[in-house]
mmCIF file of C-alpha atoms in Angstrom:
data_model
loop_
_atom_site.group_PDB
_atom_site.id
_atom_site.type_symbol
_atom_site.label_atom_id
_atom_site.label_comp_id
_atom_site.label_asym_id
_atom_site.label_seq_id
_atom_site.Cartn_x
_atom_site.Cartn_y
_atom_site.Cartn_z
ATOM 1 C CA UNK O 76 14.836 7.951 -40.691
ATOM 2 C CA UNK O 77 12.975 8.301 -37.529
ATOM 3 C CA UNK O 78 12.667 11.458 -35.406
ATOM 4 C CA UNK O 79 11.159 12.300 -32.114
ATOM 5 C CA UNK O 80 11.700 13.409 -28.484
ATOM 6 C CA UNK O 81 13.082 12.080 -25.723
ATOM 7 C CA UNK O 82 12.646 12.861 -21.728
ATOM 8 C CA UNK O 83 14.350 12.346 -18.159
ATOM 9 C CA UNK O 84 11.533 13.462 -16.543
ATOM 10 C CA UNK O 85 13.071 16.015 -14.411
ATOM 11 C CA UNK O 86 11.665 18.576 -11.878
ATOM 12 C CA UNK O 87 13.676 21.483 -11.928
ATOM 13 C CA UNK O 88 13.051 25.464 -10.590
ATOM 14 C CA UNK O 89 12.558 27.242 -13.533
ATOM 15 C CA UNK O 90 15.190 30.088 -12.404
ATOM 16 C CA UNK O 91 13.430 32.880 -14.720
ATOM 17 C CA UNK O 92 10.584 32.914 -11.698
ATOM 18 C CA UNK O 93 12.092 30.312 -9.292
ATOM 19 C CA UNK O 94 8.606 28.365 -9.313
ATOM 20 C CA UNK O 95 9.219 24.351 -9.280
ATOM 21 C CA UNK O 96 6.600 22.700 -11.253
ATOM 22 C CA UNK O 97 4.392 19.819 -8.916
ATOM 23 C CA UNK O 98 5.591 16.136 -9.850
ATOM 24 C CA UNK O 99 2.071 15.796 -11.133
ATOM 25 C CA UNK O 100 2.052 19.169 -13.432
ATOM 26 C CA UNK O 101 5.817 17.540 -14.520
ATOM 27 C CA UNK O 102 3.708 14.315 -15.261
ATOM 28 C CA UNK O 103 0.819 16.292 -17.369
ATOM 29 C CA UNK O 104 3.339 17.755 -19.011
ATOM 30 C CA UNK O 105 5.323 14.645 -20.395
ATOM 31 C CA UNK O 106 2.046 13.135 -21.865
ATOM 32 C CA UNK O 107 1.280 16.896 -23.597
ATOM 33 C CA UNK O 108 4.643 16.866 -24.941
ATOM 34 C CA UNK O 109 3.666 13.311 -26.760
ATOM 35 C CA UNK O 110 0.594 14.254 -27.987
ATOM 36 C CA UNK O 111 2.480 17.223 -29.244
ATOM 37 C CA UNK O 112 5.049 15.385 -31.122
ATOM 38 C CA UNK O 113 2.508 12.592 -32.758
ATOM 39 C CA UNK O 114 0.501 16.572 -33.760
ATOM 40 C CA UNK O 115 3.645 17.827 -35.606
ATOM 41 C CA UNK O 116 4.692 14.202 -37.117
ATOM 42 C CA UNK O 117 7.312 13.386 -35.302
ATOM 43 C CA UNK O 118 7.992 9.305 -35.108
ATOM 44 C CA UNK O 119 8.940 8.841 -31.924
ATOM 45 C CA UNK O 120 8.142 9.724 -28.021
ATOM 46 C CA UNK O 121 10.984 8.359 -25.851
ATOM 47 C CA UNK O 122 10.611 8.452 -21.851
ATOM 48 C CA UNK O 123 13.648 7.888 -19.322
ATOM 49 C CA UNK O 124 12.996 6.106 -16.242
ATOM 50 C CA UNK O 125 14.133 6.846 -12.567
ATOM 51 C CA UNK O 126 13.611 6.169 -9.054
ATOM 52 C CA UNK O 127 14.929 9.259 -7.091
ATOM 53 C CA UNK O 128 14.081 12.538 -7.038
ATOM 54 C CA UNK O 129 14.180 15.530 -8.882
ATOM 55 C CA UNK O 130 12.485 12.977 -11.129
ATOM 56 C CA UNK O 131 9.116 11.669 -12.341
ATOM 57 C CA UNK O 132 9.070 8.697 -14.549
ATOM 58 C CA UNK O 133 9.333 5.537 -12.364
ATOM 59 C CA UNK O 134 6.860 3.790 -14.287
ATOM 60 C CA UNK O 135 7.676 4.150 -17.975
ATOM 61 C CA UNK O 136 5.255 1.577 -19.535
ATOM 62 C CA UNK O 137 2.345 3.477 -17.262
ATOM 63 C CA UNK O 138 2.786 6.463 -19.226
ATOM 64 C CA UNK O 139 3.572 4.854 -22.549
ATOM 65 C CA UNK O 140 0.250 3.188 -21.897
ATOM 66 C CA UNK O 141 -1.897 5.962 -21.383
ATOM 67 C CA UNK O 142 0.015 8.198 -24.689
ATOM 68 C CA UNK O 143 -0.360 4.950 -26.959
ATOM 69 C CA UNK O 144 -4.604 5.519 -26.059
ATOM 70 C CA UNK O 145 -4.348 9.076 -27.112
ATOM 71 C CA UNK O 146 -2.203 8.491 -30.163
ATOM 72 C CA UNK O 147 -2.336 6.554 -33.686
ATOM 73 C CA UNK O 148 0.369 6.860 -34.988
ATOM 74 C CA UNK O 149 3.561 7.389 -32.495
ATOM 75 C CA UNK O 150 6.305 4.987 -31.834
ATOM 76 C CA UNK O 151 5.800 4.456 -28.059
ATOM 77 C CA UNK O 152 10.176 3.806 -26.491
ATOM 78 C CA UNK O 153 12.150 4.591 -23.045
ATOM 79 C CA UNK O 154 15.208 6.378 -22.938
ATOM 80 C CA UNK O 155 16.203 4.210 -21.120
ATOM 81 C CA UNK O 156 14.790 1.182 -19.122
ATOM 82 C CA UNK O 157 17.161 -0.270 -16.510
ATOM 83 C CA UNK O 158 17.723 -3.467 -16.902
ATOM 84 C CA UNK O 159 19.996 -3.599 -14.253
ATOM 85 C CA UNK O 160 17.401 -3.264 -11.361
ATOM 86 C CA UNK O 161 14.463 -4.502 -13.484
ATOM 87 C CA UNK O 162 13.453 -7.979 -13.285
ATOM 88 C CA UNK O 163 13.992 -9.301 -16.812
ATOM 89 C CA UNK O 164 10.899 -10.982 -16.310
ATOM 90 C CA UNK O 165 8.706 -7.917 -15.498
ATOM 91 C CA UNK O 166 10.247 -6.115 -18.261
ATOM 92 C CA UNK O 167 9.358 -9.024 -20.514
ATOM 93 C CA UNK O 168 5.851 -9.146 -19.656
ATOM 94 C CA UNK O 169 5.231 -5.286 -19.127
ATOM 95 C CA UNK O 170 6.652 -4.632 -22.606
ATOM 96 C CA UNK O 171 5.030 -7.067 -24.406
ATOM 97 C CA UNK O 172 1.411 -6.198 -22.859
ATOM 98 C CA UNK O 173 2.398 -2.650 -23.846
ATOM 99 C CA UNK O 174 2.611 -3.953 -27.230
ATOM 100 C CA UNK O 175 -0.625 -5.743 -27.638
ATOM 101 C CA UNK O 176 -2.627 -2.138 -26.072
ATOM 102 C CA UNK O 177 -0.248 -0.110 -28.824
ATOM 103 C CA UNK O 178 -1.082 -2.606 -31.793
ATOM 104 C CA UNK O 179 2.531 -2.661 -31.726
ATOM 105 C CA UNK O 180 3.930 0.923 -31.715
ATOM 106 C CA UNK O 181 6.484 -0.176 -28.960
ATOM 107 C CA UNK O 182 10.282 -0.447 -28.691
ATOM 108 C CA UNK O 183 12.617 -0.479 -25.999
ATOM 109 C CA UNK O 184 15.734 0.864 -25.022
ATOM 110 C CA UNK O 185 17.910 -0.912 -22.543
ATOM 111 C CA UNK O 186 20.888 1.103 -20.047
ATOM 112 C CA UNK O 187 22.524 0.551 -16.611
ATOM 113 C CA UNK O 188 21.345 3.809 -15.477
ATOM 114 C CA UNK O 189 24.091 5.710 -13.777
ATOM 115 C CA UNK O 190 22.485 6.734 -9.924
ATOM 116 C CA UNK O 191 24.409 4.853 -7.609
ATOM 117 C CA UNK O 192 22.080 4.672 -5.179
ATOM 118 C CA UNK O 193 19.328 3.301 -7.012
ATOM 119 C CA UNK O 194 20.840 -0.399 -7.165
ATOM 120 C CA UNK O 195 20.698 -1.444 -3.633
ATOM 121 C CA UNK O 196 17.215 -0.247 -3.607
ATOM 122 C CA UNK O 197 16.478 -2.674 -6.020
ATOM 123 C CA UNK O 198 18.775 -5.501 -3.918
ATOM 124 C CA UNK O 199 21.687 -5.182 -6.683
ATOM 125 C CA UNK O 200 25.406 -3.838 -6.115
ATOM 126 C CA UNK O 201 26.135 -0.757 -8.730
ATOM 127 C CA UNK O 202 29.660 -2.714 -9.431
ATOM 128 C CA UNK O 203 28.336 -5.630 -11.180
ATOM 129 C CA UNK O 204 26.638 -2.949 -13.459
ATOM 130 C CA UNK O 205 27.612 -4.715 -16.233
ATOM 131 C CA UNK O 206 27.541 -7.906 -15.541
ATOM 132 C CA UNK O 207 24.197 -7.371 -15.135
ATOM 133 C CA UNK O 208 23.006 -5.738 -17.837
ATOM 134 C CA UNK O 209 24.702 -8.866 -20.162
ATOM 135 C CA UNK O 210 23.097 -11.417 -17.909
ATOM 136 C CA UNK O 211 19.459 -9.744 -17.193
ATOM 137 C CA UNK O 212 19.311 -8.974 -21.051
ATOM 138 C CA UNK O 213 20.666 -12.647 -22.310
ATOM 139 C CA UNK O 214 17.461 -13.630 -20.149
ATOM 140 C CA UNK O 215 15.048 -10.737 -21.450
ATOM 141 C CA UNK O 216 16.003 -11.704 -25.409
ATOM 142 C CA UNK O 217 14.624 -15.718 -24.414
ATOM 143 C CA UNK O 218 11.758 -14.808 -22.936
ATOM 144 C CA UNK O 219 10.638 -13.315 -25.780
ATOM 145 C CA UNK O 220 11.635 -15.382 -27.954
ATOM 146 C CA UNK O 221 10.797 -19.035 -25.920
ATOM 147 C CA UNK O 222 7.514 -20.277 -25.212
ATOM 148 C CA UNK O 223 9.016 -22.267 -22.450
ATOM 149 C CA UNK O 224 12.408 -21.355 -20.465
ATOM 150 C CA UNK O 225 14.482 -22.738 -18.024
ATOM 151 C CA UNK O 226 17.160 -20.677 -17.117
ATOM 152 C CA UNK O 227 20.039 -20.472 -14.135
ATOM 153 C CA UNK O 228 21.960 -17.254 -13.731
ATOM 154 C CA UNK O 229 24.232 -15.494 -11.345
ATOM 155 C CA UNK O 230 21.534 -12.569 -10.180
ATOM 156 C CA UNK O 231 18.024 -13.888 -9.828
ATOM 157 C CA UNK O 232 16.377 -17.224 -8.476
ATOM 158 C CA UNK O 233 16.523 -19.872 -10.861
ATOM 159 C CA UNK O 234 13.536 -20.538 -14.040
ATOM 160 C CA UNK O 235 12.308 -23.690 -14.599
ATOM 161 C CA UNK O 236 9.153 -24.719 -17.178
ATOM 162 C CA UNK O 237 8.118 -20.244 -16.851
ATOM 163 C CA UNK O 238 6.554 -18.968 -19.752
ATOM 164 C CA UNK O 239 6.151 -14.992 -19.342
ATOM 165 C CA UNK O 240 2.798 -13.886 -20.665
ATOM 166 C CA UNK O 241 1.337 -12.080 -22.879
ATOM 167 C CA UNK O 242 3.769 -13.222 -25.774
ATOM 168 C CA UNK O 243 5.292 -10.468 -27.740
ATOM 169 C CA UNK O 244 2.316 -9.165 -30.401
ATOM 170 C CA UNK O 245 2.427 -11.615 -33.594
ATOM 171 C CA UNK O 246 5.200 -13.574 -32.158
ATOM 172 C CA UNK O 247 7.675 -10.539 -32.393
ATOM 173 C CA UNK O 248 9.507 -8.734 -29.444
ATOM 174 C CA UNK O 249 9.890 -5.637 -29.481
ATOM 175 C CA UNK O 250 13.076 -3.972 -30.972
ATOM 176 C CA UNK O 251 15.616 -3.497 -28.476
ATOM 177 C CA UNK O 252 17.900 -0.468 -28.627
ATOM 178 C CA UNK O 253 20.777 -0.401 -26.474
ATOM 179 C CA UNK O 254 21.904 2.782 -24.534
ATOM 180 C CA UNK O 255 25.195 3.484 -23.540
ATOM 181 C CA UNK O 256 27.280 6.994 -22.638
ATOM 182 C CA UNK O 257 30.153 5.377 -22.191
ATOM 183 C CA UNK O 258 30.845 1.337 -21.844
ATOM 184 C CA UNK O 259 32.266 -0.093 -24.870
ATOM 185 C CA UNK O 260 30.395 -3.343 -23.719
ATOM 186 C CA UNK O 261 27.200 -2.377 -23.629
ATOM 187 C CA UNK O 262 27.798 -1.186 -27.597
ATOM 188 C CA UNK O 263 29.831 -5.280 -27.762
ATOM 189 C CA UNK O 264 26.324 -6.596 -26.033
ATOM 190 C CA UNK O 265 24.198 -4.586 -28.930
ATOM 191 C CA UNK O 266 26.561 -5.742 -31.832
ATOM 192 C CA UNK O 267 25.973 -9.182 -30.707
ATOM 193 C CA UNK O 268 22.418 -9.894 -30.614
ATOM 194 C CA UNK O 269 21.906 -7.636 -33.564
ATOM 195 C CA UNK O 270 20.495 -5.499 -32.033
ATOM 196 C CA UNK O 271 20.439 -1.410 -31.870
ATOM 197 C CA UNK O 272 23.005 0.482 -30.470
ATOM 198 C CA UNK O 273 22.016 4.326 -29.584
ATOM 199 C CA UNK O 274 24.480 7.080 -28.002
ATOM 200 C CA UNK O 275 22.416 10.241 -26.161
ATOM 201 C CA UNK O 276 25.062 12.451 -27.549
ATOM 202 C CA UNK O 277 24.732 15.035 -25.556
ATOM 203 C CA UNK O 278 27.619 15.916 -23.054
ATOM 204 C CA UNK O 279 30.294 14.232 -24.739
ATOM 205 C CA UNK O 280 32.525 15.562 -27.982
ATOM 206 C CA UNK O 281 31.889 14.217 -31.363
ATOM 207 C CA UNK O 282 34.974 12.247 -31.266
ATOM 208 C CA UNK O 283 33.906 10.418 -28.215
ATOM 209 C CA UNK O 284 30.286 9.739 -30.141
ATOM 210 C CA UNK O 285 32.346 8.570 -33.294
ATOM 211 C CA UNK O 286 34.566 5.882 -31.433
ATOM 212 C CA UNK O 287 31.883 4.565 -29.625
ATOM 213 C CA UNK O 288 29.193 3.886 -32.422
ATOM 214 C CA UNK O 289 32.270 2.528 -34.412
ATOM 215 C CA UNK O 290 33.196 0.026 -32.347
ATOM 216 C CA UNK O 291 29.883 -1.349 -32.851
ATOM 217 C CA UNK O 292 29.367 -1.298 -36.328
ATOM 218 C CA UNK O 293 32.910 -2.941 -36.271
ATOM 219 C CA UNK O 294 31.597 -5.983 -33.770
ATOM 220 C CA UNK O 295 28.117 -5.767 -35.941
ATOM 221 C CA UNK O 296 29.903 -6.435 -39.161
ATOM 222 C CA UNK O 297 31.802 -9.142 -37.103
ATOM 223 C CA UNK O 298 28.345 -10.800 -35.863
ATOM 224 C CA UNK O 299 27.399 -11.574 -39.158
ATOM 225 C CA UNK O 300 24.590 -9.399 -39.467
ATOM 226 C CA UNK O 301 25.416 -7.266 -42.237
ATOM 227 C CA UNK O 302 27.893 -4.958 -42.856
ATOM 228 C CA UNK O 303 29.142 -2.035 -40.456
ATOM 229 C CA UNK O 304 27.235 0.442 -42.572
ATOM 230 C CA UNK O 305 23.939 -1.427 -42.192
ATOM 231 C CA UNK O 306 24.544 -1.243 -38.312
ATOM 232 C CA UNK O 307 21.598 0.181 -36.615
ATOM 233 C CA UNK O 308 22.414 3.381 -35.251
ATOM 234 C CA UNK O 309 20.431 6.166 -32.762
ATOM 235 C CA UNK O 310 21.432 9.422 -31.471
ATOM 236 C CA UNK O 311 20.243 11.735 -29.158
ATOM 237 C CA UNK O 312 20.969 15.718 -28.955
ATOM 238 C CA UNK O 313 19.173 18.574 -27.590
ATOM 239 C CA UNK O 314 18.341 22.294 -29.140
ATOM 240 C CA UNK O 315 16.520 25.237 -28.184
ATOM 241 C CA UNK O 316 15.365 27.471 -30.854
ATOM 242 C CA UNK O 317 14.421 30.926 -31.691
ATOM 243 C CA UNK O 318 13.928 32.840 -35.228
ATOM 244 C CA UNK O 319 16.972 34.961 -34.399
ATOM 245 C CA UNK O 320 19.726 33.247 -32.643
ATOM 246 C CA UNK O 321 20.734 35.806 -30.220
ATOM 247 C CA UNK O 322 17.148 35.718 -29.026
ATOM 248 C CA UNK O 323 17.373 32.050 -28.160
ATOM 249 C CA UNK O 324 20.719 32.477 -26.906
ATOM 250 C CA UNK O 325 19.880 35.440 -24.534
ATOM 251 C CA UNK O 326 16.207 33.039 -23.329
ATOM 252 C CA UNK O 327 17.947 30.046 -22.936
ATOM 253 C CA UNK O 328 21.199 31.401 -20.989
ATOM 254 C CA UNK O 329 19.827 31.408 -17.372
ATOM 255 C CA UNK O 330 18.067 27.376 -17.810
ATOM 256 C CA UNK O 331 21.353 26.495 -19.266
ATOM 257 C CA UNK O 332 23.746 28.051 -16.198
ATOM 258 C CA UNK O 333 21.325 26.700 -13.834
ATOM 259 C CA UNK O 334 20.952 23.722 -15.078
ATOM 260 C CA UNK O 335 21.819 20.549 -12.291
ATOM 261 C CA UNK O 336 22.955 18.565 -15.233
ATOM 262 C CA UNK O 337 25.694 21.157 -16.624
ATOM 263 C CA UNK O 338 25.179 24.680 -15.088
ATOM 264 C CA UNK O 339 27.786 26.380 -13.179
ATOM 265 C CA UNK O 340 30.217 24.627 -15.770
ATOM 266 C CA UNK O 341 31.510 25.957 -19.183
ATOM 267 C CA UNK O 342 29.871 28.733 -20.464
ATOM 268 C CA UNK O 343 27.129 27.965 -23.321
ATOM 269 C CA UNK O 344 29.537 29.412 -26.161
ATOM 270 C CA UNK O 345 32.065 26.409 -24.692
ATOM 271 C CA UNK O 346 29.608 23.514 -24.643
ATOM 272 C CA UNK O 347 27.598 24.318 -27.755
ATOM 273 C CA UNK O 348 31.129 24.365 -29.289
ATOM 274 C CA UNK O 349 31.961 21.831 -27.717
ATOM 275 C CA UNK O 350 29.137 19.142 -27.633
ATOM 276 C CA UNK O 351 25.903 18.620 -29.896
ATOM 277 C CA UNK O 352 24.145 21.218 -28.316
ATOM 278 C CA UNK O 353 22.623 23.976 -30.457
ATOM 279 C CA UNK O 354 21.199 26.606 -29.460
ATOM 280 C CA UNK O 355 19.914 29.201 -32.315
ATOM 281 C CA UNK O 356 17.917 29.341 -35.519
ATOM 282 C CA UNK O 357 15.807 26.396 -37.246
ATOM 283 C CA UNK O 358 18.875 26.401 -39.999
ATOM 284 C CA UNK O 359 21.147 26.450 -37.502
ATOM 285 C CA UNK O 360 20.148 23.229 -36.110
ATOM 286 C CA UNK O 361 19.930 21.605 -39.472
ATOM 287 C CA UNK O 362 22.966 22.749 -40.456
ATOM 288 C CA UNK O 363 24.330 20.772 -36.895
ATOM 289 C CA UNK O 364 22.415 18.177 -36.839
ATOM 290 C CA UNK O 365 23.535 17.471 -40.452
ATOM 291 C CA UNK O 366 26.619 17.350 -39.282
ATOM 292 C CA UNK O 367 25.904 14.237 -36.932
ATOM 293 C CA UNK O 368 26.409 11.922 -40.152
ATOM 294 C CA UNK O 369 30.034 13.000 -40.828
ATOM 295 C CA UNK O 370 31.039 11.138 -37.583
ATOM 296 C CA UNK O 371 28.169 8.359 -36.877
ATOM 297 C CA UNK O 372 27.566 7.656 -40.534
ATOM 298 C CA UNK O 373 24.203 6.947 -41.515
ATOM 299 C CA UNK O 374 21.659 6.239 -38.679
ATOM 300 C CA UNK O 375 18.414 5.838 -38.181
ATOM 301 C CA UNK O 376 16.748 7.393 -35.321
ATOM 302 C CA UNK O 377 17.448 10.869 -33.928
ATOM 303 C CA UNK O 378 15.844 12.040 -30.912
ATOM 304 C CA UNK O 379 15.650 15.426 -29.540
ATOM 305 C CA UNK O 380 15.715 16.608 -25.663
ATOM 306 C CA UNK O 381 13.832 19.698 -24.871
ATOM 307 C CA UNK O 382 12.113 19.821 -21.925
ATOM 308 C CA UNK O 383 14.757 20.125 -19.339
ATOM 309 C CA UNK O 384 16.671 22.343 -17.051
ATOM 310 C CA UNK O 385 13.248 23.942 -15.744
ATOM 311 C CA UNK O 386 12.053 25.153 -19.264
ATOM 312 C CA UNK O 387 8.245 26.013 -18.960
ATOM 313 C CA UNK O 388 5.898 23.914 -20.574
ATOM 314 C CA UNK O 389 4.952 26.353 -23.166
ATOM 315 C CA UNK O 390 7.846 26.919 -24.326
ATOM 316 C CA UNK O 391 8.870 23.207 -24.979
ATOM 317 C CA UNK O 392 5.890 23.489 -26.902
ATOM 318 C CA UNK O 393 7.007 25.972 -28.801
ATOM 319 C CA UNK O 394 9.820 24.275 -29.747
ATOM 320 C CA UNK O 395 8.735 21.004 -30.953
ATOM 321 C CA UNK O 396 5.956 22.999 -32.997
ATOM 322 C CA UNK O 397 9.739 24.788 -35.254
ATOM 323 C CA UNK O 398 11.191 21.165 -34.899
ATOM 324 C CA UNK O 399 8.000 19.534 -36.698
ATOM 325 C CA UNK O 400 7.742 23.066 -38.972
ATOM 326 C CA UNK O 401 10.577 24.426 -39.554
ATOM 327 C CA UNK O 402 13.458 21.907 -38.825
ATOM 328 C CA UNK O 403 12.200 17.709 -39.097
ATOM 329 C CA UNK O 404 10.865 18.303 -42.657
ATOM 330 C CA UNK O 405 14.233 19.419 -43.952
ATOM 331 C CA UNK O 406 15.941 16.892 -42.267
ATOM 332 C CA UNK O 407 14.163 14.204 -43.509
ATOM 333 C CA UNK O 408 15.280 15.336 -47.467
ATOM 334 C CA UNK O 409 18.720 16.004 -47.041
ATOM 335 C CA UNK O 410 19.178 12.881 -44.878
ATOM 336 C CA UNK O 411 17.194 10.598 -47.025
ATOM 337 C CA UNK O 412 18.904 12.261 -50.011
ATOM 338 C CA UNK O 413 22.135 11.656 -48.796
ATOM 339 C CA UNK O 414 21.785 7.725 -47.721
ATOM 340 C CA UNK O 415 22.764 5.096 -49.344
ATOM 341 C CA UNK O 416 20.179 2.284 -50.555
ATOM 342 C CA UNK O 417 21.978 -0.235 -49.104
ATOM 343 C CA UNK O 418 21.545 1.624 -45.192
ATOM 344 C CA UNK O 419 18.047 -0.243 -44.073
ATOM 345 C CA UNK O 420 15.361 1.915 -42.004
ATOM 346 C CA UNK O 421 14.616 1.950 -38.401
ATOM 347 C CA UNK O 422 12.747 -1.003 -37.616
ATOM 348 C CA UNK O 423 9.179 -1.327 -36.683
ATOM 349 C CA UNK O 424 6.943 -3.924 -35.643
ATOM 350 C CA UNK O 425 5.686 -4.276 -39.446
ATOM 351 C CA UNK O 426 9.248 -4.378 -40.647
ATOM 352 C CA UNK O 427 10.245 -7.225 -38.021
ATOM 353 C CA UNK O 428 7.073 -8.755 -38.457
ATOM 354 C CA UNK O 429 7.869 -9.289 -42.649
ATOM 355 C CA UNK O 430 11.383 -10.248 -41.692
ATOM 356 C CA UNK O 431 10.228 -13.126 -39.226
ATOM 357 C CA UNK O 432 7.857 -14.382 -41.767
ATOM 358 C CA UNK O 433 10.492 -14.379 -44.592
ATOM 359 C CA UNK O 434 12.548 -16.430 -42.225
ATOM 360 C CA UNK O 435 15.395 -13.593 -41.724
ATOM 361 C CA UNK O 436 14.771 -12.621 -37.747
ATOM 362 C CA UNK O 437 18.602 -11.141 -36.890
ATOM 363 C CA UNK O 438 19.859 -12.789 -33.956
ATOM 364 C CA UNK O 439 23.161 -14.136 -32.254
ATOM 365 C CA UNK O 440 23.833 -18.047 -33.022
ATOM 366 C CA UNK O 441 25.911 -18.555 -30.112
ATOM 367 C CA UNK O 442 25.144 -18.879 -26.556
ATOM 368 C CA UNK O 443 24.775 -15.733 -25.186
ATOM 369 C CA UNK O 444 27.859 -14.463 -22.210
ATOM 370 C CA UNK O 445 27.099 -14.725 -18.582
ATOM 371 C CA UNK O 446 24.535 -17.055 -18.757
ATOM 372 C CA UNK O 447 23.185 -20.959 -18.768
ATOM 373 C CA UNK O 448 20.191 -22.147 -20.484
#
């Protein structure tokens, strides 16, 4: 099982002194945090992207590019990259030159963002969301996978003879996860191609989480590509940590009520009660996060959020340094202890690469929705 963090790239007052970081202190930061989480062993660094202010990260595969020539071993992702107001075709070629500089540590996750203003900046309407998101990705999963495509769709100007270069590193694209809060299609779109299927669990209740990554083992199992316990599955969820709980409690109580994503809301005894959250001791978020499995099953990746709501940089350090300590390395037993052989890994470029070559690449048969080839 992998773990790691995840960002949004946010720049938010930190209301303990009411000082706003600069957007390119916020920057500095994200790469730290990386370097941080490859230093602790941690799998995975996972950055959002966004167009609008309060945030940072407009150019995810910039910063990916500049972490994956610091680090060795980290898996390089997004959490998420829109592929609603992304050319498929820049994704395809930005991705797969991230690759090659990476040696391959690169996946991708795949959303419709949810900032309705960001789509006609991008010359798309925010109600064909979806739409979108099946057509732009039915494009993104042949470019990868065609040396030569011709292609006619409803959103973009026709292909004809275009071959997007670099091609994916050893003839494998990278593995796509699919991001979704809330569309049940988006989780259809992900069963379909085979592809992974990861819920950011973190404002919604467990039963919410539980239907949603159901449905697509259900349509996974349908696909043909194994069965719904084999489904690849990632979550997200966010914890702040202290040795004593009251002390992280009483620290974190002022980010958390000031918060622009969930302050001025219920009270943190309400939404840590009522949503992933944790906020407490390193057993306390073991004993939680645990507790993921008894409504998504087994799964594969689990990312952590940390660094928002104004939280100084120090102190996110702090906190992945318990995480890789205190909290990962018991994790890793109990989950590993409690899977079943017949639940596969995360994938990685080695993994896809020995599944290509043994002639087993997953992948949807059919022609793909929304789409002529």
């Amino acid at each position: 099982m992998q773990f790691g963090i995840f960002t949004v790239g946010d720049v938010t007052p930190d209301p303990t002194t009411g000082r706003t970081p600069t957007e390119h202190e916020r920057i500095k930061a994200m790469v730290a945090i990386a370097l941080k989480a490859e230093e602790v062993g941690l799998d995975v660094f996972a950055t959002g992207e966004h167009h609008n202010p309060p945030f940072v990260p407009s150019s995810p595969t910039t910063m990916l590019g500049w972490i994956a020539a610091r680090t060795e071993r980290l898996i390089l992702s997004t959490s998420t990259t829109l592929i609603t107001t992304n050319d498929p075709v820049k994704i395809a070629e930005d991705f797969a030159m991230l690759q090659h500089l990476a040696d391959g540590r690169v996946d991708v996750m795949l959303g419709r963002g949810n900032t309705g203003p960001v789509y006609p900046w991008f010359g798309q309407d925010i109600r064909q969301g979806i739409p979108l998101a099946i057509e732009n990705y039915a494009l993104l999963h042949k470019l990868w996978r065609e040396d030569v495509v011709d292609w006619q769709g409803r959103f973009r100007t026709p292909l004809q003879g275009f071959t997007s270069t670099p091609r994916p590193l050893d003839g494998v694209p990278p593995f796509v996860w699919h991001g979704s809060i809330r569309s049940p299609e988006i989780a259809e779109q992900a069963a379909y191609y085979g592809d992974g299927f990861f819920h950011n669990n973190i404002f919604w209740n467990k039963e919410h989480t539980q239907r949603m990554v159901s449905l697509y083992r259900e349509r996974y199992a349908h696909y043909g590509h194994g069965t719904a316990e084999q489904a690849i599955v990632g979550l997200g969820g966010q914890v702040f940590m202290r040795r004593n709980s009251q002390d992280a409690v009483r620290e974190f109580r002022p980010y958390f009520d000031n918060a622009p994503v969930y302050g001025h809301g219920p009270s943190l005894e309400d939404f840590t009660e009522q949503t992933p959250l944790t906020v407490g001791s390193p057993q306390q978020v073991v004993e939680k996060t645990l507790a993921f499995r008894d409504y998504a099953g087994d799964y594969q990746r689990q990312l952590f959020l940390m660094d928002h709501a104004g939280l100084p940089l120090k102190t996110v350090l702090e906190q992945i340094d318990m995480l890789g300590e205190e909290v990962v390395p018991v994790l890793r037993e109990e989950f590993a202890a409690r899977r079943p052989a017949q639940v596969p890994d995360a994938p990685t470029h080695a993994s896809l690469l020995a599944r290509r070559e043994a002639g087993t690449e997953a992948g949807a048969g059919a022609a793909a929705p929304g789409a002529t080839a």
